[in-house]
Coordinates of C-alpha atoms and ligand atoms in Angstrom, one line a residue:
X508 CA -143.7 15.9 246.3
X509 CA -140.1 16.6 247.2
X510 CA -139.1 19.4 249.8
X511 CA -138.1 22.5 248.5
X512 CA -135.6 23.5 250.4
X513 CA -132.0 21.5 251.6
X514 CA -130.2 23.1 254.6
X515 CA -127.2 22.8 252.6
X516 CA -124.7 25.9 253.0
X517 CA -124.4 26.2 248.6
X518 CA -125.0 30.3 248.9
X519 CA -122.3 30.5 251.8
X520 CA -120.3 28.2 249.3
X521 CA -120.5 30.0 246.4
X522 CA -118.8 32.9 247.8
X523 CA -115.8 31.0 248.5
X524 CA -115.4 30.7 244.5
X525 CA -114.4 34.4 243.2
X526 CA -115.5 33.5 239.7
X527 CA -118.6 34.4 240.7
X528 CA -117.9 37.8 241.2
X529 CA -117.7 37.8 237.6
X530 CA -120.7 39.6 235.2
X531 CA -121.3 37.7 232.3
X532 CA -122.9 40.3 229.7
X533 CA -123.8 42.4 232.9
X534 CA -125.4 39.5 234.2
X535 CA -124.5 36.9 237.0
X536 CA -123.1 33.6 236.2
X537 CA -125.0 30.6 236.2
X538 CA -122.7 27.9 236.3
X539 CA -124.2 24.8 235.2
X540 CA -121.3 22.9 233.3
X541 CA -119.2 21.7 236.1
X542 CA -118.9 18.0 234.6
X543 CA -116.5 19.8 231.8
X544 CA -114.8 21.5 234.4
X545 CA -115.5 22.6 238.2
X546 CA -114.5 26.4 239.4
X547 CA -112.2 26.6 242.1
X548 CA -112.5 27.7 245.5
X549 CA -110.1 30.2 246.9
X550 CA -108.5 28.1 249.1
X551 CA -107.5 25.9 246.1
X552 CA -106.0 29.4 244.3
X553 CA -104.3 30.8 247.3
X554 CA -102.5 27.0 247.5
X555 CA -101.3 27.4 243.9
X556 CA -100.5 30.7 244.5
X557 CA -98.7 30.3 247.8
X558 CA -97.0 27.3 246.0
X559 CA -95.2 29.1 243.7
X560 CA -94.3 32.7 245.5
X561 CA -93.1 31.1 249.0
X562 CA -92.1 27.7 248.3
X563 CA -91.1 26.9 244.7
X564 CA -88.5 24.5 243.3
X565 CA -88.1 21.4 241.7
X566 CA -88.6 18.5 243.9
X567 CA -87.3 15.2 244.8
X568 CA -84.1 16.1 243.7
X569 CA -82.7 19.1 246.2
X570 CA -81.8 18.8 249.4
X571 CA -81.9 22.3 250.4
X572 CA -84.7 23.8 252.1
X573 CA -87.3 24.7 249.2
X574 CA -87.0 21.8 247.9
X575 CA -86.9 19.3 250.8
X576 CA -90.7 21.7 251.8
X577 CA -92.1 21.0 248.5
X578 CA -91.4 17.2 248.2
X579 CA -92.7 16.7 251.8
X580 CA -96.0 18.8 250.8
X581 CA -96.1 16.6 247.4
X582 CA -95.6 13.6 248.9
X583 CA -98.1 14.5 252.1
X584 CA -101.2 15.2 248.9
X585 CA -99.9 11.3 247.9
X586 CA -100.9 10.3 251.3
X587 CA -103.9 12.8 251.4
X588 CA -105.6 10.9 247.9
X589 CA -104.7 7.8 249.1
X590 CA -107.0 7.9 252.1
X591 CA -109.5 10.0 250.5
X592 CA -110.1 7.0 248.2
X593 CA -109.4 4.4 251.2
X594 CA -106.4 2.3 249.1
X595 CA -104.4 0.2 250.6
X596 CA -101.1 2.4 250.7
X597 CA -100.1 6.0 249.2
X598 CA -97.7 3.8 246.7
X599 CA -100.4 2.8 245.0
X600 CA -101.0 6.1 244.1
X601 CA -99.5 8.0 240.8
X602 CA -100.1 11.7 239.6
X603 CA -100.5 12.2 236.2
X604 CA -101.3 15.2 234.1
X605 CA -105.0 14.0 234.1
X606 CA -107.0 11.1 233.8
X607 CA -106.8 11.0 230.1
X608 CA -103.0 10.2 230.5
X609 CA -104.1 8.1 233.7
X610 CA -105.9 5.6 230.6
X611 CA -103.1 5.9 228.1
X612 CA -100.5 4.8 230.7
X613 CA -103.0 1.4 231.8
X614 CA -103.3 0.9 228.3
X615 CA -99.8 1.3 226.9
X616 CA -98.6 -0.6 230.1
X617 CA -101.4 -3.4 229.9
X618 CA -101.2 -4.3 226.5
X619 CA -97.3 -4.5 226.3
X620 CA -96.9 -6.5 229.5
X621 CA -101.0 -8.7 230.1
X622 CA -103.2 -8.5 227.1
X623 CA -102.4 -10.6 223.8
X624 CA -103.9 -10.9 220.2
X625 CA -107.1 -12.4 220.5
X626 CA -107.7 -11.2 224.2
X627 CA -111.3 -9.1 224.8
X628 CA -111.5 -5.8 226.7
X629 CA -115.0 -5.2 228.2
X630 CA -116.0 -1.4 227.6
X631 CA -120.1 -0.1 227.3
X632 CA -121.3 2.2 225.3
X633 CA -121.7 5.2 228.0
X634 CA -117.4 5.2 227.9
X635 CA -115.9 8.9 227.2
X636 CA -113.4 8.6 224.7
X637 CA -110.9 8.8 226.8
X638 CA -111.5 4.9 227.7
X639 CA -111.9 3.9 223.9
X640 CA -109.2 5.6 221.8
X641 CA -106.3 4.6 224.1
X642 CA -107.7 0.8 223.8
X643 CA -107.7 1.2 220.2
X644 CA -104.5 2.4 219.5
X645 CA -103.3 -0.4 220.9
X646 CA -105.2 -2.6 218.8
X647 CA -102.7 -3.0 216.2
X648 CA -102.3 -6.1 218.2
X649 CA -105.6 -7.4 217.2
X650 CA -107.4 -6.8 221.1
X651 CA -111.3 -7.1 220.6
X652 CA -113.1 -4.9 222.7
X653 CA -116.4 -5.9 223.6
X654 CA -119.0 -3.2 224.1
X655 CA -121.7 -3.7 227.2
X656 CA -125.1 -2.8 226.1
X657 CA -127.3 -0.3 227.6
X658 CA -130.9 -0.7 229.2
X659 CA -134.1 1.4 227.7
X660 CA -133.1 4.6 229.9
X661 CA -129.3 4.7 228.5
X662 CA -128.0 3.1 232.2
X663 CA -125.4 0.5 232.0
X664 CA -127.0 -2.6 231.8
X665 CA -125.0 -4.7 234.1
X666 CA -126.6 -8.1 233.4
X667 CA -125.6 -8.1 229.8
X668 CA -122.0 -6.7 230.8
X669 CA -121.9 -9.9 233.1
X670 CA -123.1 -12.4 230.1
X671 CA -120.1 -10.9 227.9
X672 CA -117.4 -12.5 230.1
X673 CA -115.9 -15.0 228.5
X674 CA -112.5 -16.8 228.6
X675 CA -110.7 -14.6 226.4
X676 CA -112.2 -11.6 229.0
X677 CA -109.1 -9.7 230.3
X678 CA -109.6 -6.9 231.0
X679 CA -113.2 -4.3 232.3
X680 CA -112.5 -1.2 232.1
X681 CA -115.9 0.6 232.7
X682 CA -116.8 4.3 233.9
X683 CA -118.4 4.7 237.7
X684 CA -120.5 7.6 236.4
X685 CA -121.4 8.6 232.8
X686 CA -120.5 12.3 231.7
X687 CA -123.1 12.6 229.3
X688 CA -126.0 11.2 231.1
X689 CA -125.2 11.1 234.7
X690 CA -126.1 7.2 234.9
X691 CA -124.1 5.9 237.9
X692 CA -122.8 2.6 237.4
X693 CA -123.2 -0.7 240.3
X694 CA -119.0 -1.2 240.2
X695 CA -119.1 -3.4 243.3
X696 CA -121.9 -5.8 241.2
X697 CA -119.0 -5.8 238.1
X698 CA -116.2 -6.2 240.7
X699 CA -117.8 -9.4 242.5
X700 CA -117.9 -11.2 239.5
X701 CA -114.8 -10.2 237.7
X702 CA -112.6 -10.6 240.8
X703 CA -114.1 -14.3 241.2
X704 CA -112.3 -14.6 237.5
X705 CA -109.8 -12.9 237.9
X706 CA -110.0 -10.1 235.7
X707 CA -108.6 -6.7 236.5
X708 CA -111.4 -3.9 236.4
X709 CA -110.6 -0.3 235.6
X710 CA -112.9 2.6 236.7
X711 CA -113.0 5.8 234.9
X712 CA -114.2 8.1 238.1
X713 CA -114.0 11.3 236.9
X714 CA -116.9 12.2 237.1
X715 CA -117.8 10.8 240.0
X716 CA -115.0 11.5 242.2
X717 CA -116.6 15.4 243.5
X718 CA -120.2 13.8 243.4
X719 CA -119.8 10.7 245.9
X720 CA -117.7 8.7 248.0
X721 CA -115.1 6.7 246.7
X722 CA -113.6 3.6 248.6
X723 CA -111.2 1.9 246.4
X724 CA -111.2 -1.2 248.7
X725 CA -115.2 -1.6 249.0
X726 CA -115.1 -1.3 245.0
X727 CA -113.3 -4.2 244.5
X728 CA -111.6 -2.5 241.9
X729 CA -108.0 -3.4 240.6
X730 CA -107.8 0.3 239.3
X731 CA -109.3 3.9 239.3
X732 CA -108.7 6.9 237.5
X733 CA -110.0 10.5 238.2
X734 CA -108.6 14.1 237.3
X735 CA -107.9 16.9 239.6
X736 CA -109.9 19.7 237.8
X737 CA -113.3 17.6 238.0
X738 CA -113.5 18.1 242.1
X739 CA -112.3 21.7 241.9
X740 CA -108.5 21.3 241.8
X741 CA -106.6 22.4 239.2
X742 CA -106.6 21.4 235.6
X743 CA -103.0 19.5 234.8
X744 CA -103.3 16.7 237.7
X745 CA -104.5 13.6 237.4
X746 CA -105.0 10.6 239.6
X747 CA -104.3 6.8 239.1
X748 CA -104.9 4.5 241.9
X749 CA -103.5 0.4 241.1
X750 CA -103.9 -2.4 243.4
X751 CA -100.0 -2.2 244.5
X752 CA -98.8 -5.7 242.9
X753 CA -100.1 -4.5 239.7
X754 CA -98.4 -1.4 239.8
X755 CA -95.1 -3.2 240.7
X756 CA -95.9 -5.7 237.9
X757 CA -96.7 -3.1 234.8
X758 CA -93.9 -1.9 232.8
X759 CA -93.6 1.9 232.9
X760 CA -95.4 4.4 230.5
X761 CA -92.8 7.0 229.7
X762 CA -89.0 7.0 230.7
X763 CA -86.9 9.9 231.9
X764 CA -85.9 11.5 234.8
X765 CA -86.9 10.8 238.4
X766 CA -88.0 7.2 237.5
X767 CA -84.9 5.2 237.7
X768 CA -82.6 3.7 239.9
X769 CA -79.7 3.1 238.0
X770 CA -79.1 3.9 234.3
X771 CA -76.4 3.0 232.0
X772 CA -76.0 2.6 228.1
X773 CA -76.0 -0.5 228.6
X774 CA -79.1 -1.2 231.1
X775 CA -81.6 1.2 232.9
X776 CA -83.5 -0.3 236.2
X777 CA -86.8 0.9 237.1
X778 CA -87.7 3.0 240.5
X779 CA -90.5 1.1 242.1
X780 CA -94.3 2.3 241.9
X781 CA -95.1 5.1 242.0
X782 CA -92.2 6.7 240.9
X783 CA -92.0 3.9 238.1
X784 CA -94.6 6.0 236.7
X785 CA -93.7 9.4 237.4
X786 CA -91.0 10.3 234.9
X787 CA -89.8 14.0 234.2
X788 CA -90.8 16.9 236.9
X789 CA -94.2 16.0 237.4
X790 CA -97.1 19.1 238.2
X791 CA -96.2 20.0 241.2
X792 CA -98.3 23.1 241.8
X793 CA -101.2 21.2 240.2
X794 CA -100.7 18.2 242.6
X795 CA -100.5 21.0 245.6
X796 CA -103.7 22.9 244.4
X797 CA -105.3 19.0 244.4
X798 CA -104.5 18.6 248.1
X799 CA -106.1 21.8 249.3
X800 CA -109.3 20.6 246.8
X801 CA -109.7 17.6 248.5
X802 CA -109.6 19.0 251.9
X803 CA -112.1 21.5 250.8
X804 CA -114.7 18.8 249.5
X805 CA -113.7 16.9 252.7
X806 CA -114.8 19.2 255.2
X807 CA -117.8 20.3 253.3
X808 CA -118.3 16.3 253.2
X809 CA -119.0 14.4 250.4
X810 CA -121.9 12.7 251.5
X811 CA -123.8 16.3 251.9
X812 CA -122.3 16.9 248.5
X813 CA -124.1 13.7 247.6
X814 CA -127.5 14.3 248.7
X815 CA -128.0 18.3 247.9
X816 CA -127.2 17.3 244.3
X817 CA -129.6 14.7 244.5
X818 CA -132.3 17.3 245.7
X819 CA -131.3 19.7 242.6
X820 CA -131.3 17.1 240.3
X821 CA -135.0 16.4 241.3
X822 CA -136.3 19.6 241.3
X823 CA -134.4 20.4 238.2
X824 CA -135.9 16.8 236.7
X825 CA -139.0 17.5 237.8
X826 CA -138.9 21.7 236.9
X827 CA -137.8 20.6 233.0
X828 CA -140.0 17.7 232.6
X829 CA -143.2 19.4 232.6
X830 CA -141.4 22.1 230.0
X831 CA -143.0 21.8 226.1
X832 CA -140.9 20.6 224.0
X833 CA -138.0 19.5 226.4
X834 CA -136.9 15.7 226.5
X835 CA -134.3 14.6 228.8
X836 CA -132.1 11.9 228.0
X837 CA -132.3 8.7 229.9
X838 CA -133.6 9.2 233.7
X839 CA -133.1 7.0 236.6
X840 CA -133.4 7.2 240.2
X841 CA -129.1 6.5 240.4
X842 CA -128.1 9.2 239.1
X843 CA -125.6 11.8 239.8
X844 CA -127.0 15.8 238.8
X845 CA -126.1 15.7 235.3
X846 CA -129.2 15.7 233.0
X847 CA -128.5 15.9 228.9
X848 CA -131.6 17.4 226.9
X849 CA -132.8 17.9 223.8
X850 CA -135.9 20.1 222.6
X851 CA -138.1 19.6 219.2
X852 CA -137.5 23.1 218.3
X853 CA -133.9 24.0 218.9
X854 CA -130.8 23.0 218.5
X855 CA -128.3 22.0 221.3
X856 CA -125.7 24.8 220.3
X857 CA -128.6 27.0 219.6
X858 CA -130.3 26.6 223.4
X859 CA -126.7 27.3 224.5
X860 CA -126.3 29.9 222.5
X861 CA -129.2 31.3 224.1
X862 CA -128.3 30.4 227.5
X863 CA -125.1 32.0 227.6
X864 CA -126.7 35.5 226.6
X865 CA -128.5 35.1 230.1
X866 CA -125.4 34.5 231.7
X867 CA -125.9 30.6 232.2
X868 CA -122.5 28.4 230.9
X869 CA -123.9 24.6 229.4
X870 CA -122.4 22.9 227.4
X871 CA -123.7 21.6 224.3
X872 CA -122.6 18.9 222.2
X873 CA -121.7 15.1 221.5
X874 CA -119.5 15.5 225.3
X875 CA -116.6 13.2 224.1
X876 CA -119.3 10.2 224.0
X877 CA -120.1 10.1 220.0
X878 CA -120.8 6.2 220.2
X879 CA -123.4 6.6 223.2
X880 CA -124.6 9.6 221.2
X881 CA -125.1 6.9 218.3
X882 CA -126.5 4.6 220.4
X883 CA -129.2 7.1 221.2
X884 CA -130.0 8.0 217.7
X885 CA -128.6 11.7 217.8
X886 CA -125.7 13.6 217.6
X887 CA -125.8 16.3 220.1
X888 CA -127.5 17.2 223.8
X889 CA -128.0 20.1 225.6
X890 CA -125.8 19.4 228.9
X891 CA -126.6 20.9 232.9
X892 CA -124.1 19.7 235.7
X893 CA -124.2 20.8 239.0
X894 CA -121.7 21.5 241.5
X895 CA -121.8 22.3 244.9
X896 CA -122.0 25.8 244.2
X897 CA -125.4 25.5 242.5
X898 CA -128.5 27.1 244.4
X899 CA -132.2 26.9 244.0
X900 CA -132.2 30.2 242.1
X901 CA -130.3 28.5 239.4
X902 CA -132.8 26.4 238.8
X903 CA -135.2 29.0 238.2
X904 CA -132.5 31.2 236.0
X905 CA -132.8 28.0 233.8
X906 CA -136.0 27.0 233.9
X907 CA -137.1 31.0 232.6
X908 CA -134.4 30.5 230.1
X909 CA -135.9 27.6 228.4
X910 CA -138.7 29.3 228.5
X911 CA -137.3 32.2 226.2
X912 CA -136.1 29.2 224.0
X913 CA -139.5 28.4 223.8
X914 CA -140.7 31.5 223.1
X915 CA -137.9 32.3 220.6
X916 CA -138.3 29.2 218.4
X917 CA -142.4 29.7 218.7
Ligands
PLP1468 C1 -116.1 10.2 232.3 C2 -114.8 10.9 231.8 N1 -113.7 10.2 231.6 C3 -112.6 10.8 231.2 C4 -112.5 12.1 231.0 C5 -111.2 12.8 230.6 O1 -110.8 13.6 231.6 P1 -109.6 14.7 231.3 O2 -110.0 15.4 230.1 O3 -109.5 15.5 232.5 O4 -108.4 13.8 231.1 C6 -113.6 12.9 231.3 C7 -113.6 14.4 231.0 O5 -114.6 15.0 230.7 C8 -114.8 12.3 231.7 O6 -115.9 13.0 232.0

């Protein structure tokens, strides 16, 4: 029997979010869909705000006071992200508009430069398709991906991943924690082998980048990609870490201002890393409001982000398990609080449906993961996430809920 209560400050928490000030349908909130998206502190808001009414210009580019203030704070979040994910050096880090365009960049940049017709990408089937439709477009040079298989509770199964490695292997690129299921993968087991091989390994962490601690070096991975709006930054900021000498070795993504050092009709020549990779006036606000999100997560510490989610994940596990006709999707004891459900007698977008009269935001759907959702043998799940935020009380708000499902479907 677990314990029932955490001395986790969520409550305290909560009120440093203002969106929950809001009445949904004169009701309170019940935010249970932070995997799509977390809310944002105000500390995170007032950033953005402050950003833009005290100090805004372009940067990088000025040498006048706004301007020189901005780039320094920019360039201080570079060095913030860089040892909030322990790399090497803050060059190794690149902002992007999100971790979607984090992918499409390693993929454009990979397959022009490393991986050849004939050459196998290793993905699994818990990938969002944000790590399978960038591969794919660049297929028209005849790359095979290689899907990973799954064990009998969905989780990557790590062994089989392993077995698939074979001399035409270039490239893993595999997610550290699955959005639809929760599943968190072993990267350090995939990294010891593939670095023995040489073969670069990618890790898609958005959603695990709010929910755990990320140490680039201890991974063992070559690169990892996250988005700012996942650990309660703002949306239109994304993160790509790379291993500095393959940053310095890819060709860049897009071309444009701010990424050169010398252009001509004739010849252009490339900044080096990161700015390689940074073309056009990248989101600076966004990048600012990232900054003040990671010192927010930092000094409520991730590692007592880690384990209250854990406890809520348990109760809310256990709490739904015993429900009538609820069946969860794929449980394991490495997971992060994400649990996907369906029920015999309602549909997803109907229990949602439901669920948002009460006040409580899910999300409902195939989450971006239609080939894990074929894998499974159904099209749609009910999703919960859980942020920081989250209290007991929402628990019980969506445990009565279900409930009135029950009741309404009889
Ligand atoms: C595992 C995973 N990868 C990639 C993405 C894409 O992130 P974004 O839409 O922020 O680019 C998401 C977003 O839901 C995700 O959960």
């Amino acid at each position: 029997m677990i314990s029932n209560t955490h001395n986790f400050p969520a409550k305290e928490l909560k009120g440093q979010f203002p969106i929950f000030l809001k009445k949904i349908y004169g009701k309170p909130l019940t935010f249970l869909d932070t995997a799509a998206s977390a809310q944002k502190p105000y500390s995170v808001i007032d950033e953005v705000k402050k950003c833009y009414s005290e100090n805004y210009s372009n940067i990088h580019r000025g040498i006048y006071y706004l301007s020189s203030t901005l780039t320094k704070q920019y360039e201080d979040t570079r060095i913030k992200v860089s040892k909030f994910i322990n790399s090497e050096d803050p060059s190794e880090i690149v902002f992007t508009k999100s971790a979607t365009e984090a992918l499409n960049l390693l993929a454009t940049s990979l397959c022009k430069s490393y991986i050849n017709d004939d050459d196998e990408i290793i993905l699994s089937h818990l990938e969002h398709h944000a790590n399978i439709v960038p591969w794919q477009i660049q297929k028209s040079n005849n790359i095979k991906l290689v899907i990973s298989e799954l064990k009998d509770n969905f989780s990557l199964d790590i062994d089989d991943l392993l077995s698939k490695i074979t001399s035409k292997t270039k490239l893993i690129s595999i997610t550290h924690m699955s959005n639809s299921l929760g599943h968190i993968t072993d990267i350090k087991k995939i990294t010891s082998e593939a670095n023995k091989k040489n073969i670069p390994v990618i890790v898609d962490g958005c959603q695990y980048i709010a929910h755990g601690k990320v140490d680039v070096k201890e991974l063992g991975c070559d690169f990892y990609v996250f988005s700012g709006h996942k650990i309660y930054g703002p949306s239109g900021v994304g993160v790509l870490y790379g291993k500095k000498d393959w940053l310095n070795k890819l060709p860049p993504y897009q071309g444009g201002g701010d990424m050169i050092e010398k252009v001509s009709f004739e010849k252009t020549t490339f900044a080096s890393a990161p700015q390689k990779f940074e073309a056009g006036t990248p989101p600076i606000a966004q990048v600012i409001g990232l900054g003040a999100a990671i010192d927010f997560v930092q000094d409520v510490g991730i590692e007592e982000i880690k384990s209250y989610e854990k406890f809520l994940y348990q109760h809310a596990y256990e709490k739904m398990n015993e429900l009538p006709n609820v069946k969860i999707i794929g449980h394991s004891e490495n997971k992060g609080a994400i649990i996907s459900f369906t029920m015999n007698n309602a549909h997803p977008s109907d229990i949602a449906t439901l669920f948002d009269q009460e006040g409580i935001a899910i999300r409902s759907g195939h989450h971006c993961t239609q080939p894990l959702m074929n894998k499974i043998g159904i099209s749609q799940t009910a999703r919960i996430s859980f942020g920081l935020y989250n209290t007991m009380e929402d628990i019980d708000i969506l445990i009565q809920s279900i409930n009135k499902v029950n009741d309404f479907f009889k």
